[in-house]
Amino acid sequence: MYKYNDFDEAFVRSRNAQFRLQVERRVDGSLTEDEFKPLRLMNGLYLQLHAYMLRVAIPYGTLDSAKMRQLAYLADRWDKGYGHFTTRQNIQYNWPKLSDVPDMLDALADVEMHAIQTSGNTIRNVTADHFAGASADEIEDPRPIAELLRQWSTDHPEFQFLPRKFKIAVSGSPTDRAVTRAHDIGLRMVRNEAGEPGFEVIVGGGLGRTPMVGKVLREFLPKADLLPYCEAIVSVYNLLGRRDNKYKARIKITVHENGLDKIRELVDARFTQIRPEFSGVDQEHLAEIERHFAAPEFVSGPTAQYQTARDTNPAFRSWSDTNLSAHKNPDYAIVTISIKAHGQTPGDATSDQMRVMADLAEQYGHNELRISHEQNVILPHVHKKDLPAIYASLKEVGLATANIGLISDIIACPGMDYCALATARSIPVAQQIATRFDELKLEHDIGELKIKISGCINACGHHHVGHIGILGLDRAGVENYQITLGGDGTENAAIGERAGPGFAYDEIVPAIERLVLGYLDMRLDAEEPFLQTYKRLGAGPFKAVLYPEAIKKNAA
Amino acid sequence: MSQNFAPKIVTANHLVEGDVIYLTENGDWSRNHSDAEFITDEARAAIRLGFAEAQQERVVGAYLADAKLGPNGPAPIHFREDFRSRGPSNYQHGKQSEQTNV
C-alpha cells in the first residue's frame, strides 16, 4: 500500500484548505456559481438531481482497513449511512451538504485519500486490475505504475485543461480485467520475445455516445519508457483534440479522425523530443513506489478446513464456486464480495458492511481490500483455511451472495435516481432483473452472463461491453430501454450490437427474461456461456425471441 | 396568457443543501412542488426565472420546467421532474422522507 510522503500530505492538505475557502466564498456570495463550478468539479463535487454528490478516488481500487473504515465514517457522519462504489473504482456519496464537504475532504486526507481530479477535463482516477498483486495469471503488479501515473497526472500543469476528460487503466496481466480497451489509454502488461515485461499501449478506446474499441499504438513499450510515452500521448491529444464540439473532444475521436498512423507519428515525434528530459528520476521514484507494494508475507498451513466446509455446507460450496478466483499462492484465494445482493442497489454498501469488510481484511486478508469496476469489493489475499469464517461473517451482513459473474452481478450506473445527466433509471431495472432470476432459480444454470445497464448515452454502466447491454433513454417523455447484444469488456473487447426497438420500463425485464430463456434453449450445452452462443449463432435467433410479434408480422 | 405557452414552474437546487426547491408566488422557495408558482404567461416566466437566477447566494441552476395543475397545486409533467419532486426510487431518501419547508 502506498504511503504518502511529506509532499503528498502537504499537497492534499493545501488543496483542501483552498477548497474550504472557495466554499466559504461561494456561500457568502463572493463567487458566482459559474466561477465556483470548475473549482468544485476539480475536487470531485457534483450537483446532482436531489443533492450534491462527492466522488472520492480509490486509486487503482486499492484500500486498507483504515481507509475503508473512514469511508464508513464519512457515510455515517455526513451522508445517509452508505456509499456507492462506481465503475471507475471511486466511491460516491449522494447526499452531502456543500458546507460539510471541506470537512469530508479533511477526513479523507487523514487516511491519505482525496477527491482530486475525479471530475473535470483532466486525467481522472487511474484504474487497475482489481486482482493486482494477487492473481495467478499476472506478470507483475500494475499498481506501482498506476501510482506513478497518479502522481504524474495530479495537478500536471500541462494537463489541467484538456479538451475533455481522460481515463487511464492498467492491467498487469494479459487477461484484461480492467477494461483497458475502453479507456483513453489502456496499458496491458505483456512480455516481449526476450521475456521482458512491458506494456501493450492501447489508445482511443471509450464507450459513451460514440463507442470505440481502443487501438494498439505500441505492441510493446519497455516499462522505463512508460511515463514519457504517456506524456507524449496526452500532449499530442491536448493540442490535436477538438475543443469546438464537446461530443467530439475525446481522444477516441481524435484517433478516429486523424488515423492511428498519424497519431503514432506525432506521439513518436513528441516522445523522441521529451524522452531525454526524463533523466531517470521517474524510474528511481518508481523503484521507491514499488517498495510500498511488496507482496504480503504469505503464511503456509493446511487448507483442510476449506475442503471440509465445501463438503458439508452446500451454500458455502456454491459461494466458493462463484466468488473465489485463483491466487498466485496455491494456499490462498482471491475473494470477491458481492455488493449485488438480489434486489439491492448494485455497488451500494452500508457503513456497517464497510466496517465488516474492513475487519475481515484486517483479520484474514493482510489488511488489503480492492474495489472492482464491476462494483464489488475484493479481499485479494485470503488463506483458504479462513474462507469458512469469512463466509460466515459476510452472511451475517448480507454480503454472502453467490453470484459473481452471473446474471445478477449487474453493473448499473446511478441513472435518473441520482444523476443529473441521466435520461432514464438504471437501478430499479437492475434490482428487478436480479430479483426475477433469483425467483426463477435459474441463475446458476444460466452461468456466466454480464448484464450492464446505463441510464444515458454516456455509458457509465458500460452497457456497450455487456454480453447484454441495456441503455435507458427518454423517448418522448417516457423511459425507454434499448438492448445491445454481444459486447465484451475483456482483452477480446467488442461493442455490443443493438438488437432492435427499445422497450418500455415495464417491458424491459420480461424482454430480458425472454432473451435469457431463449439462450437456454439455444445453447449447445450447459458449458456454452451466453456470449459464446451469441457468437456461434449471431443476432438473428436472439432478436427472434426478443421480438416475437415482429416475426409473426413478417410471416403474415 | 399566450395560447401556445406550456405552463411552467421555476425550480433550482438549494445552494448549501443541494435539495430541489421551487419558486413560490411570493418570491420564497419551497421544497414542495405543489407550492410552486404556476406560470401560464411566457413573459412572466422570463421575469421569474431572472428573479431566481439573481439569487446566486441562495440557489443553483434555476430553470423553467413544464408543469400542470394537479389537485394540490402544480404537478410535474416529465418523469425527471417527478423524480426530482420525490427522491430516488431505490431508497426512501430525499423529499419522500422529509417533507419540510426551506
XYZ file of C-alpha atoms in Angstrom, chain A residues 26-29 31-34 40 47-52 80 82 95-99 344-345 348 416-425 427-428 431 473-474 477-479, chain B residues 11-21 31 53 55-61 63 77-98:
86
model
C -19.335 30.753 -2.680
C -21.639 30.678 0.329
C -21.026 34.339 1.206
C -21.721 35.342 -2.382
C -18.076 33.690 -6.022
C -20.807 33.083 -8.574
C -21.787 29.550 -9.484
C -20.057 29.952 -12.846
C -15.803 22.213 -7.066
C -24.565 18.818 -8.116
C -26.942 16.000 -8.965
C -30.711 15.702 -9.121
C -31.544 15.750 -5.415
C -28.328 16.860 -3.772
C -24.599 17.328 -4.128
C -27.059 8.653 4.781
C -23.971 4.227 2.751
C -26.247 13.412 -0.015
C -23.511 15.733 1.299
C -24.183 19.370 2.087
C -21.891 21.888 0.445
C -20.855 23.304 3.800
C -30.292 -4.317 -3.727
C -28.667 -1.385 -5.487
C -24.117 0.307 -2.620
C -32.037 9.013 -13.090
C -32.465 8.129 -9.463
C -29.476 10.391 -8.803
C -27.658 11.574 -11.889
C -28.400 14.940 -13.454
C -27.295 13.692 -16.879
C -29.400 10.532 -16.920
C -32.278 10.037 -19.312
C -33.823 7.043 -17.516
C -33.449 4.967 -14.374
C -31.051 0.938 -10.571
C -34.646 -0.371 -10.442
C -32.957 -4.690 -8.994
C -33.358 6.678 -22.868
C -36.049 9.311 -22.795
C -41.093 11.896 -22.150
C -41.213 8.188 -21.318
C -38.422 5.872 -20.171
C -37.070 25.188 -9.930
C -33.451 25.063 -8.742
C -31.251 23.427 -6.130
C -30.560 24.928 -2.733
C -27.010 26.274 -2.678
C -25.901 24.734 0.598
C -28.102 21.661 0.941
C -28.432 20.843 -2.732
C -32.090 19.950 -2.287
C -34.611 20.615 -5.050
C -36.539 23.834 -4.450
C -39.235 22.206 -1.138
C -31.144 33.437 -11.249
C -30.355 34.791 -6.094
C -26.861 33.401 -6.518
C -26.229 33.270 -2.798
C -29.214 31.026 -2.250
C -29.885 28.826 -5.287
C -28.047 26.976 -8.054
C -29.090 26.150 -11.573
C -34.612 26.741 -14.780
C -45.223 16.518 -16.228
C -41.908 14.927 -17.161
C -40.725 11.895 -15.190
C -37.434 13.642 -14.417
C -39.292 16.401 -12.608
C -41.448 13.799 -10.921
C -38.312 12.091 -9.518
C -36.883 15.459 -8.507
C -40.077 16.209 -6.595
C -39.890 12.924 -4.625
C -36.419 11.419 -4.421
C -34.748 8.254 -5.684
C -36.703 5.051 -6.249
C -34.246 2.710 -4.519
C -34.447 4.209 -1.017
C -36.921 6.322 0.945
C -34.490 9.216 0.849
C -34.914 12.814 -0.156
C -38.238 14.605 -0.202
C -40.345 11.487 0.124
C -38.921 11.053 3.637
C -38.541 14.694 4.665
